[in-house]
XYZ file of C-alpha atoms in Angstrom:
723
model
C -21.417 19.733 61.654
C -19.799 21.158 58.610
C -19.600 19.866 54.999
C -15.885 18.578 55.089
C -16.604 14.719 54.995
C -17.748 16.326 50.942
C -15.919 16.425 48.328
C -15.957 19.212 46.125
C -18.822 18.627 44.146
C -21.002 17.814 46.525
C -20.817 20.413 48.879
C -21.689 22.987 45.675
C -24.768 21.161 45.446
C -25.681 21.053 48.726
C -24.941 24.510 49.222
C -27.177 25.111 45.611
C -30.253 26.016 47.756
C -32.149 29.441 45.685
C -33.785 28.341 43.216
C -34.519 24.958 40.442
C -31.228 22.221 41.073
C -30.133 19.400 38.833
C -27.642 16.870 40.249
C -26.782 14.061 37.626
C -25.425 11.227 40.379
C -23.342 8.411 38.203
C -23.319 5.183 39.850
C -22.064 4.850 43.256
C -21.156 8.335 43.275
C -22.943 9.354 46.918
C -26.391 11.223 45.623
C -27.959 10.021 48.952
C -25.425 11.734 50.826
C -26.007 15.014 49.290
C -29.548 14.400 49.837
C -29.542 14.485 53.487
C -26.785 16.956 53.781
C -28.785 19.481 51.773
C -31.944 18.449 54.408
C -29.515 19.227 57.549
C -28.667 22.354 55.221
C -30.880 23.191 54.557
C -32.655 23.802 58.237
C -29.307 24.287 59.684
C -27.642 26.512 57.681
C -31.071 28.536 55.961
C -33.602 28.621 58.751
C -36.093 26.299 56.480
C -39.164 24.267 59.501
C -38.485 20.697 58.825
C -42.101 20.579 58.157
C -41.356 22.745 55.244
C -39.784 20.320 53.518
C -40.602 17.283 51.150
C -38.049 14.634 50.385
C -40.009 12.262 47.235
C -37.821 8.961 46.663
C -39.120 5.547 45.530
C -39.013 2.803 47.966
C -39.982 2.836 51.728
C -36.368 1.605 52.332
C -35.083 4.394 50.611
C -36.798 6.160 52.529
C -36.255 4.631 55.765
C -32.485 5.096 54.996
C -32.831 9.187 53.958
C -34.746 9.318 57.387
C -32.181 7.598 59.627
C -29.248 9.703 58.187
C -31.332 13.036 58.777
C -32.260 12.195 62.069
C -28.648 11.380 62.903
C -27.265 14.101 61.225
C -29.077 16.964 63.504
C -28.812 14.366 66.617
C -32.337 14.442 67.178
C -35.356 11.538 66.601
C -37.340 13.629 66.185
C -37.914 14.605 62.231
C -40.863 16.350 61.008
C -39.756 16.432 57.938
C -42.210 14.566 55.071
C -40.125 12.160 54.014
C -41.776 9.137 51.080
C -42.431 7.461 48.730
C -44.549 9.481 46.014
C -47.547 6.867 46.919
C -47.397 7.724 50.462
C -46.996 11.546 50.711
C -50.080 11.191 47.392
C -52.310 9.539 49.301
C -51.686 11.252 52.984
C -52.938 14.115 50.876
C -55.917 12.784 49.514
C -56.981 11.703 53.080
C -56.815 15.636 54.262
C -59.127 16.359 50.586
C -61.003 13.313 49.240
C -63.698 14.749 49.880
C -63.586 17.581 46.934
C -63.145 14.767 44.266
C -66.484 13.041 46.534
C -64.667 10.009 47.836
C -64.896 9.137 51.923
C -61.746 10.064 54.030
C -62.307 6.491 54.458
C -61.625 5.226 51.013
C -59.788 1.644 50.441
C -56.240 1.513 48.309
C -56.994 -2.191 46.082
C -54.074 -3.547 45.412
C -53.280 -5.593 42.165
C -55.748 -8.316 43.408
C -57.874 -6.661 44.753
C -57.523 -4.592 41.102
C -57.392 -8.235 39.177
C -60.715 -8.770 41.845
C -62.861 -5.521 40.415
C -61.559 -5.971 36.793
C -63.464 -9.977 36.500
C -66.039 -8.167 37.923
C -66.339 -5.575 35.236
C -65.263 -8.379 32.823
C -68.434 -10.395 33.430
C -70.861 -7.544 33.770
C -70.045 -6.455 30.422
C -70.021 -10.164 29.274
C -66.713 -10.205 28.015
C -64.550 -13.120 27.364
C -61.380 -14.073 29.203
C -60.655 -14.871 25.675
C -60.704 -11.873 24.408
C -59.517 -10.193 27.350
C -57.992 -11.747 30.879
C -58.108 -9.512 34.057
C -54.108 -9.324 34.034
C -54.017 -7.616 30.754
C -56.845 -5.066 31.139
C -54.717 -4.382 34.395
C -51.828 -3.396 32.805
C -53.414 -1.507 29.421
C -54.862 0.981 32.862
C -52.930 1.250 34.203
C -50.050 2.244 31.105
C -52.848 4.411 30.480
C -52.568 6.230 33.613
C -48.834 6.422 33.530
C -48.878 8.317 30.330
C -52.345 10.635 31.665
C -54.644 9.125 28.584
C -58.188 9.278 30.537
C -60.649 6.086 30.011
C -62.585 8.262 27.381
C -59.756 9.569 25.796
C -59.019 6.336 24.647
C -62.308 5.720 23.784
C -62.085 8.167 21.554
C -59.267 7.039 19.951
C -60.350 2.965 19.875
C -60.133 2.278 15.952
C -60.253 -1.718 16.524
C -63.448 -3.631 17.878
C -60.610 -5.164 21.144
C -59.480 -1.039 21.539
C -63.245 -0.499 21.622
C -63.836 -3.022 24.903
C -60.531 -2.449 26.323
C -61.743 1.085 26.658
C -65.553 0.180 28.058
C -63.526 -2.055 30.785
C -61.211 1.121 31.568
C -64.496 3.148 31.834
C -66.326 0.676 33.681
C -63.363 -0.365 36.165
C -63.171 3.485 36.983
C -67.146 3.946 37.855
C -66.265 0.395 40.288
C -63.714 2.157 41.664
C -65.945 5.046 42.453
C -68.886 2.856 43.997
C -66.117 1.012 45.278
C -64.784 4.607 47.810
C -61.931 3.128 46.202
C -58.737 3.969 44.536
C -55.919 2.135 42.928
C -52.181 2.871 43.395
C -52.023 4.790 39.659
C -54.814 6.934 41.039
C -52.793 7.586 43.927
C -50.664 9.563 41.563
C -53.642 11.096 39.271
C -55.782 12.658 41.442
C -53.527 15.280 43.076
C -53.674 16.364 40.099
C -57.147 16.474 39.485
C -57.048 18.067 42.703
C -54.343 21.273 42.006
C -56.516 22.215 38.838
C -59.689 22.057 40.222
C -58.576 23.787 43.381
C -56.262 26.088 42.630
C -56.780 26.868 47.411
C -55.518 23.668 47.842
C -51.954 23.201 45.381
C -52.141 27.226 47.116
C -52.004 25.307 50.754
C -50.129 22.415 49.897
C -47.137 24.799 47.941
C -47.032 27.663 51.228
C -46.984 23.951 53.715
C -43.886 22.786 50.654
C -41.063 25.528 50.698
C -38.573 23.104 49.489
C -38.648 19.898 48.065
C -36.621 17.456 47.627
C -36.404 14.819 44.941
C -34.584 11.050 44.666
C -34.208 8.927 41.520
C -35.980 11.193 39.392
C -34.672 9.438 36.319
C -37.499 7.681 37.363
C -40.394 9.650 37.412
C -43.170 9.812 35.439
C -45.562 12.090 33.900
C -47.916 12.245 36.751
C -45.258 12.560 39.216
C -42.849 15.022 36.884
C -46.371 17.431 36.916
C -47.140 16.461 40.583
C -43.560 18.163 41.982
C -43.382 20.648 39.209
C -46.789 22.338 40.889
C -45.863 22.386 43.923
C -42.664 24.216 43.233
C -44.336 26.122 41.152
C -44.955 29.282 43.078
C -41.174 28.536 45.433
C -39.194 27.492 42.304
C -37.269 25.697 45.151
C -36.726 21.783 44.137
C -33.713 20.216 43.752
C -33.930 16.525 42.143
C -30.526 14.221 41.902
C -30.904 10.525 39.597
C -28.755 9.813 36.918
C -30.244 8.933 32.983
C -27.794 6.043 32.835
C -29.957 3.815 34.990
C -33.233 4.871 34.005
C -34.422 1.231 33.420
C -37.841 1.902 34.410
C -39.327 2.694 30.708
C -41.533 -0.311 30.845
C -44.085 0.454 34.176
C -44.468 3.957 32.503
C -40.689 6.156 33.206
C -40.003 9.109 31.635
C -35.583 9.427 30.900
C -36.313 12.628 29.368
C -37.927 14.048 32.684
C -34.206 14.472 33.846
C -32.868 14.931 30.557
C -34.826 18.529 29.498
C -34.814 19.581 33.178
C -33.585 22.417 31.897
C -36.329 22.760 29.336
C -38.895 22.630 32.348
C -36.515 24.714 34.269
C -34.109 27.280 32.450
C -33.131 29.202 35.354
C -31.663 25.463 37.097
C -28.253 24.223 38.133
C -26.954 21.504 37.362
C -24.639 19.755 38.905
C -22.110 16.493 38.419
C -21.412 14.397 40.593
C -18.253 12.222 38.834
C -16.345 10.620 41.633
C -17.250 7.403 42.294
C -17.325 5.674 45.816
C -18.414 1.875 45.001
C -15.991 -0.179 42.177
C -13.231 -0.369 40.442
C -11.716 2.154 37.165
C -11.861 -0.992 34.943
C -15.623 -1.629 35.892
C -16.400 1.474 35.282
C -14.998 1.748 32.125
C -15.863 -0.790 30.779
C -19.676 -0.076 31.937
C -18.625 3.508 30.617
C -17.732 2.104 27.087
C -21.283 0.577 26.322
C -23.610 2.888 28.030
C -22.367 6.199 25.623
C -23.634 4.187 22.343
C -26.997 5.585 23.724
C -27.678 8.811 21.813
C -30.162 10.235 24.702
C -27.479 10.225 27.661
C -25.860 13.048 29.281
C -21.785 12.827 29.176
C -20.532 11.391 32.510
C -16.812 10.480 33.434
C -17.522 8.411 36.623
C -13.687 8.020 38.441
C -13.303 5.723 40.664
C -11.867 6.546 44.547
C -10.336 3.158 44.333
C -8.056 2.156 41.355
C -7.666 0.557 38.243
C -8.449 -3.108 39.588
C -8.311 -6.159 37.820
C -9.682 -6.637 34.058
C -14.088 -7.346 34.143
C -13.985 -11.670 33.589
C -15.630 -13.157 30.585
C -16.900 -16.189 30.368
C -17.752 -18.323 27.175
C -19.626 -22.029 28.076
C -21.088 -24.347 25.672
C -25.256 -23.930 27.417
C -26.877 -23.017 30.668
C -25.425 -26.012 32.666
C -21.795 -25.054 32.236
C -22.379 -21.667 32.558
C -23.555 -22.115 36.171
C -20.776 -24.335 35.977
C -19.211 -21.378 35.133
C -20.106 -19.933 38.454
C -19.449 -22.235 40.433
C -15.553 -22.120 39.381
C -14.877 -18.617 39.072
C -16.539 -18.412 43.346
C -14.168 -21.124 44.628
C -11.248 -19.197 43.567
C -12.073 -15.813 44.922
C -13.164 -18.284 48.468
C -9.988 -20.106 47.656
C -7.084 -17.327 46.310
C -8.884 -14.112 48.353
C -10.905 -15.862 50.847
C -13.877 -14.159 49.923
C -17.479 -15.424 51.688
C -20.927 -16.550 50.058
C -22.187 -12.951 50.882
C -19.729 -11.139 48.315
C -21.424 -12.984 45.197
C -23.954 -11.903 43.505
C -25.210 -13.773 40.268
C -27.748 -11.135 38.067
C -29.548 -12.535 35.206
C -32.233 -10.669 33.055
C -34.913 -12.905 33.985
C -36.263 -14.465 36.273
C -35.970 -18.211 34.579
C -32.932 -17.933 33.979
C -32.103 -19.050 37.777
C -33.300 -22.378 37.336
C -29.465 -23.647 36.285
C -27.743 -22.020 38.461
C -30.365 -22.387 41.548
C -29.603 -26.625 40.267
C -25.852 -26.560 40.245
C -25.467 -24.346 43.232
C -28.163 -26.901 45.797
C -25.636 -29.971 44.621
C -22.904 -28.068 45.279
C -24.175 -27.421 48.853
C -23.839 -23.737 48.293
C -26.339 -21.725 50.085
C -28.092 -18.635 48.578
C -31.087 -16.655 48.156
C -33.181 -15.075 45.242
C -33.692 -11.090 46.379
C -36.749 -9.859 44.203
C -38.792 -13.217 42.738
C -39.614 -16.383 44.524
C -37.318 -19.178 44.387
C -37.790 -21.741 40.951
C -39.763 -24.920 41.851
C -42.398 -21.992 44.866
C -42.498 -20.268 41.823
C -46.791 -20.617 41.253
C -46.171 -21.309 37.717
C -43.745 -24.197 38.227
C -45.466 -25.363 41.508
C -48.482 -25.818 39.318
C -46.971 -28.315 36.787
C -45.291 -30.046 39.526
C -48.860 -30.554 41.230
C -50.330 -31.629 38.716
C -47.070 -34.389 37.989
C -47.357 -35.125 41.629
C -51.243 -35.651 41.611
C -50.697 -38.385 38.767
C -48.076 -40.503 41.229
C -50.277 -39.653 43.426
C -53.944 -39.767 43.359
C -54.450 -39.717 47.466
C -52.332 -36.175 47.235
C -55.366 -33.475 47.638
C -52.904 -30.883 48.691
C -51.769 -30.890 44.978
C -55.707 -31.968 44.116
C -57.281 -28.551 45.307
C -53.824 -26.913 43.957
C -54.870 -27.342 40.412
C -58.314 -28.304 40.290
C -59.425 -25.050 38.850
C -56.190 -24.150 36.865
C -56.038 -23.472 33.801
C -59.583 -21.891 34.602
C -62.709 -24.928 34.764
C -65.489 -23.541 36.473
C -64.192 -25.480 39.154
C -65.004 -22.765 42.679
C -64.196 -23.172 46.690
C -68.113 -24.002 47.184
C -68.263 -27.044 44.576
C -65.038 -27.895 46.184
C -66.489 -28.316 49.532
C -68.866 -29.792 48.039
C -66.614 -32.770 46.880
C -65.094 -33.022 50.384
C -68.574 -33.345 51.660
C -69.210 -36.203 50.251
C -65.699 -37.978 50.624
C -66.232 -37.850 54.248
C -69.580 -39.249 54.581
C -68.983 -41.719 51.729
C -65.205 -42.455 53.223
C -63.639 -42.500 49.597
C -60.575 -40.340 48.462
C -61.699 -36.671 47.184
C -59.899 -37.723 43.857
C -62.801 -40.667 43.558
C -65.526 -38.322 44.278
C -64.411 -36.345 41.070
C -65.519 -39.629 38.575
C -68.979 -39.021 39.638
C -69.348 -35.934 40.176
C -72.943 -36.002 38.458
C -74.669 -37.336 42.119
C -73.713 -33.839 43.242
C -75.776 -31.028 43.552
C -73.925 -29.170 41.161
C -74.485 -27.542 37.477
C -73.742 -29.609 35.004
C -71.095 -28.100 33.282
C -68.876 -27.763 36.599
C -70.065 -31.774 37.003
C -68.839 -32.134 33.279
C -65.359 -30.312 33.993
C -64.755 -32.654 37.608
C -65.312 -35.937 35.292
C -62.917 -34.376 32.691
C -60.193 -33.261 35.218
C -60.781 -36.877 36.921
C -60.313 -38.587 33.392
C -56.868 -36.175 32.316
C -55.398 -37.478 35.833
C -56.730 -41.022 35.425
C -54.955 -41.641 32.148
C -51.351 -40.208 32.643
C -51.277 -41.791 36.039
C -51.646 -45.308 33.599
C -48.527 -43.573 31.971
C -47.025 -42.801 34.509
C -44.186 -46.022 33.813
C -44.185 -45.650 29.803
C -43.779 -42.562 28.858
C -41.081 -41.288 29.741
C -40.617 -38.249 32.717
C -40.380 -35.510 29.780
C -43.040 -37.029 27.260
C -45.537 -37.622 29.762
C -45.364 -33.984 31.637
C -45.531 -32.115 27.628
C -48.543 -34.327 26.378
C -50.113 -33.916 30.370
C -49.860 -30.205 30.410
C -50.908 -29.954 26.333
C -53.739 -31.933 27.267
C -54.487 -30.044 30.155
C -54.251 -27.026 28.355
C -51.696 -24.960 30.936
C -49.373 -24.053 27.911
C -51.939 -22.696 25.173
C -53.196 -20.648 28.213
C -50.147 -19.425 28.849
C -49.122 -18.724 24.914
C -52.680 -16.617 24.203
C -52.563 -14.626 27.931
C -52.676 -10.705 27.219
C -50.342 -10.183 30.135
C -47.314 -9.407 29.549
C -46.477 -11.349 32.684
C -47.323 -13.897 31.329
C -45.164 -14.382 28.791
C -42.216 -14.886 31.876
C -44.295 -17.295 32.859
C -44.412 -19.797 29.602
C -40.629 -19.231 29.884
C -40.853 -20.488 33.473
C -42.944 -23.344 32.462
C -40.192 -24.007 29.734
C -37.636 -24.271 32.059
C -38.783 -26.627 34.519
C -39.444 -28.597 30.774
C -36.069 -28.260 30.767
C -35.047 -29.403 34.280
C -36.423 -32.477 34.010
C -34.781 -33.197 30.258
C -31.613 -32.320 31.966
C -32.791 -35.020 35.138
C -32.965 -37.904 31.922
C -30.041 -37.189 30.109
C -28.425 -37.356 33.920
C -30.129 -40.338 34.598
C -31.524 -41.952 31.669
C -32.816 -44.768 33.260
C -35.073 -42.589 35.791
C -39.093 -42.001 36.059
C -41.150 -39.218 37.070
C -41.174 -40.228 40.640
C -37.877 -39.773 40.871
C -37.280 -36.253 39.423
C -40.429 -35.120 41.805
C -38.263 -36.883 44.518
C -35.296 -35.165 43.571
C -37.253 -31.324 43.530
C -38.019 -32.331 46.669
C -34.876 -33.448 48.188
C -33.018 -29.743 46.543
C -35.518 -28.167 48.263
C -35.113 -29.613 52.014
C -31.501 -29.561 51.543
C -31.533 -25.854 52.056
C -33.539 -25.419 54.487
C -31.026 -27.190 56.215
C -28.883 -25.155 56.970
C -30.347 -21.212 58.144
C -27.051 -19.398 57.403
C -27.065 -15.432 56.390
C -23.844 -16.113 53.954
C -25.445 -17.130 51.008
C -24.756 -15.973 47.297
C -27.102 -13.584 45.964
C -30.079 -14.875 42.609
C -31.451 -11.512 41.832
C -33.224 -9.810 37.897
C -30.652 -7.444 37.197
C -33.669 -4.809 37.795
C -34.370 -6.230 41.258
C -30.272 -5.397 41.822
C -30.855 -1.421 41.239
C -29.005 0.479 44.313
C -27.337 -2.244 45.737
C -23.626 -3.484 46.041
C -21.603 -6.622 46.305
C -17.922 -6.855 45.837
C -18.282 -9.701 43.313
C -20.937 -9.857 40.523
C -21.892 -12.566 37.628
C -24.008 -10.865 35.102
C -25.340 -14.426 33.732
C -27.258 -14.955 30.035
C -25.755 -12.265 28.158
C -26.617 -14.067 24.773
C -28.108 -11.590 21.734
C -31.929 -11.951 21.883
C -31.394 -12.422 25.799
C -29.463 -9.585 26.702
C -30.180 -7.314 25.065
C -33.802 -9.121 24.929
C -35.194 -10.242 21.420
C -37.857 -7.920 21.635
C -36.030 -4.925 22.012
C -33.692 -4.980 19.495
C -35.898 -3.185 16.817
C -36.779 0.118 18.996
C -34.106 2.480 19.497
C -35.475 3.102 22.446
C -36.091 0.004 24.279
C -32.683 -1.515 23.191
C -31.102 1.916 24.780
C -32.829 1.250 27.900
C -31.720 -2.450 27.485
C -28.021 -1.056 27.674
C -29.027 1.118 30.848
C -30.035 -2.066 32.068
C -26.681 -3.697 31.587
C -24.765 -0.751 32.570
C -26.967 -0.640 36.408
C -26.137 -4.499 36.091
C -22.527 -4.210 35.895
C -21.464 -1.030 38.429
C -23.233 -3.156 41.124
C -19.621 -4.708 41.300
C -17.399 -2.566 43.422
C -14.042 -5.445 42.742
C -14.704 -8.318 40.228
C -17.292 -8.775 37.422
C -17.703 -11.321 35.685
C -19.773 -11.557 32.148
C -20.875 -14.729 30.686
C -22.912 -16.201 27.759
C -22.885 -19.594 26.473
C -23.644 -20.906 22.469
C -25.624 -23.139 22.702
C -28.585 -22.085 25.265
C -32.224 -23.910 25.597
C -34.977 -21.429 25.670
C -38.903 -23.069 23.679
C -38.426 -26.289 26.321
C -36.628 -28.357 24.838
C -34.922 -26.360 21.557
C -31.516 -25.554 21.344
C -31.007 -22.591 19.847
C -27.526 -21.171 18.853
C -25.932 -18.264 20.505
C -23.914 -15.144 20.105
C -22.700 -12.549 22.168
C -24.229 -9.923 23.362
C -23.851 -6.903 21.224
C -22.939 -5.452 24.604
C -19.752 -7.722 25.332
C -19.297 -6.394 21.680
C -19.008 -2.781 22.396
C -16.742 -3.008 25.282
C -12.939 -2.567 24.384
C -11.031 -5.666 24.612
C -7.858 -3.288 26.955
C -11.275 -3.525 29.754
C -11.955 -7.217 28.733
C -10.411 -11.163 29.879
C -11.156 -13.677 28.630
C -11.014 -16.817 30.900
C -9.925 -20.166 29.628
C -12.495 -22.006 30.881
C -12.245 -25.949 31.009
C -15.244 -28.156 32.387
C -15.342 -31.625 33.042
C -19.015 -32.061 32.272
C -18.217 -31.205 28.473
C -14.373 -31.214 28.152
C -14.342 -28.755 25.754
C -11.632 -25.666 25.621
C -12.139 -22.233 24.774
C -9.628 -19.745 23.585
C -9.693 -16.809 21.999
C -6.963 -13.929 20.785
C -8.872 -10.443 21.611
C -8.635 -10.714 25.714
C -6.460 -11.484 28.127
C -6.819 -15.225 28.568
C -6.048 -17.344 32.216
C -7.014 -20.470 32.964
C -10.145 -21.724 35.492
C -10.433 -26.432 35.562
C -13.262 -27.832 37.177
C -13.794 -31.356 37.793
C -16.362 -33.422 38.918
C -15.508 -35.463 41.156
C -17.435 -38.356 42.177
C -16.881 -40.546 45.025
C -17.601 -44.462 45.024
C -21.254 -44.824 47.175
C -21.303 -46.180 50.178
C -17.548 -45.195 50.253
C -18.123 -43.414 53.597
C -19.178 -43.790 57.050
C -20.300 -41.188 60.076
C -16.791 -40.072 61.560
C -14.807 -39.828 58.269
C -12.739 -36.643 57.652
C -13.532 -34.687 54.676
C -12.240 -32.100 52.399
C -14.602 -29.719 50.126
C -12.737 -27.432 47.412
C -15.417 -24.906 48.877
C -15.436 -25.383 52.643
C -12.477 -27.422 53.346
C -12.335 -30.244 56.170
C -14.606 -31.230 58.055
C -16.183 -34.132 59.633
C -19.417 -36.711 58.313
C -21.888 -36.106 61.380
C -24.835 -37.600 59.560
C -25.233 -40.021 56.294
C -28.762 -41.492 54.942
C -29.260 -42.964 51.710
C -27.466 -45.699 49.717
C -25.853 -45.657 46.349
C -27.004 -42.060 44.224
C -29.333 -40.937 46.851
C -26.362 -41.398 49.602
C -26.851 -37.915 51.570
C -23.988 -37.083 54.424
C -23.763 -34.150 56.863
C -20.867 -32.681 57.731
C -19.344 -30.131 59.682
C -16.550 -27.720 58.755
C -14.277 -26.488 60.477
C -15.558 -22.871 60.812
C -18.551 -24.088 61.944
C -20.396 -24.750 58.919
C -23.111 -27.242 58.513
C -23.784 -28.879 55.190
C -25.980 -31.722 54.358
C -24.236 -32.551 50.580
C -25.214 -35.682 47.872
C -22.478 -37.279 48.001
C -22.789 -37.610 44.252
C -22.956 -33.934 43.422
C -20.337 -33.111 46.320
C -16.755 -33.069 44.829
C -16.084 -34.569 48.258
C -13.115 -36.461 49.515
C -11.676 -38.944 52.064
C -8.811 -36.875 54.014
C -6.472 -40.022 55.250
């Protein structure tokens, strides 16, 4: 084996094995290849023992890929190299050394839910109302403090207000409770090794002797504890190689510190620096457009990426009227790519800034029968906060729906626990009445008066809207119900930053109901719930792996796709409004855009809307993201888009232009029969094998020539008969 397959700079970086080494690896420049070849080189050419090498990364997937590649290079199945995530390596270390800190070797590791449960106990002990501090809010505060290496005592000293003092109290009590439970949380796994190294120099020396060479992947994503961990371990030998890209540092919101890589030379003055600029993923047009945006950041190193694959096509740009037309534009581009370039569904990825943006895209893909997967998230209608509201609506329609009742009986919190529900279930069983009817006479149960009152109020709430279900439109009823139930207030008052996104998802559900009503003016709530259920069922009909991928940009890190759509490029949505005023936050948003665009191999499409629903019904005028304006016009191709939905044409002089037209042909209902030959704009020709329903609810099951089976709603399928 040799290093002949590496380019010149990659080879130089691999062979630099003395002292600290910093490798700036631009997007798609082969950083994993460099790391794995470096491990091979250290063992085969430099005489390092595998057990003396430590390789750190951030995901189990990346660690596994790295291990598999090194095994292949070394032609062995036995690989005693320590390759793992920061958390897994630190946990292993603490198992051996925990007694020094007063923990047993069998300490528990608390996940997020465990943390929340413990924090709720702490809040109750301190008599702090959830209206003052939520468990989620406290957990985020504690985690942020730990990532910044701020102790609970330090937080108390700097506390100025009563709420700050209460939060510090929670932090102190939480850490005490963890110790009492012989437990560590994920952040502790990174902090306690540092405490070990400081208090017990012999322990530090032990691991410095063991790990004579250290490699770190994705160094731009390290936080303060991780920086101090690798710095301490490498202090004896100074043999450390880090690989990363400051332009892809996108996790500042969870503690990552981009200065760790930018200031590496200050921390390690004798370091060698290499910059990987040859790109093996994207075309030059994509790289130039992405670079043009990220160069507006002040805190970065200069890199000029050169594509292995030539110029390629210009970056496509769609201006759309709203989120519905945005989804239309995506589908029309998919249709064109499949027809003209023989693409398959797995070639496409749709990226967005927040999870709530997926709903209109999901709806459109379903109606067109296009299979998709959501990575790093949950399907919109399966997200907890969405399912909770849908459960309210289902119970309003069907009072016998005990599954929905059980789901929402204590959401928002009403003090109704499992024991109370068990008593309700038992009474329903003994008296042979509906579970819902038990709630009406809750004062007859052997429970506290407050719980009894909560159950009766819940009964009255649901009964009220059950009687209004045909008198109000679906949108009117849903808005009134969630207000009465306190759902919207619950999300608005939450201190948990994640609840802001949950509120967005809730508002997006309201948007979907409004859009449904616009499509079907004479419909009712039952019709909407039926459609949601139908759309979900269609997804399970064809279990193919050949699917369009939908994900947030954060989830796309490290992935690549032939065709990428970046949706929602409205100023205030991406970059997100809350980050517009802060320079550091805006620079991270810009890096996030860079990551999104460089996921694309062959073609990228940018989309923005001039109007978009963002607040549960309110239409906001939109402006194109400043990131679009930061891309020179020679890299952009404005695509004139005519949608039958809005009957409008987009034009512009700044950009090169092409035209795409999409139409929604609705075949006359009840015009199909089993055995008919049909044509679909994406799947091609096929034969109807199954038919059900009538009128607007008519559905067909089609077997297409390539073997694909699809169940389609006739109204939206754009099917035409083949004579």
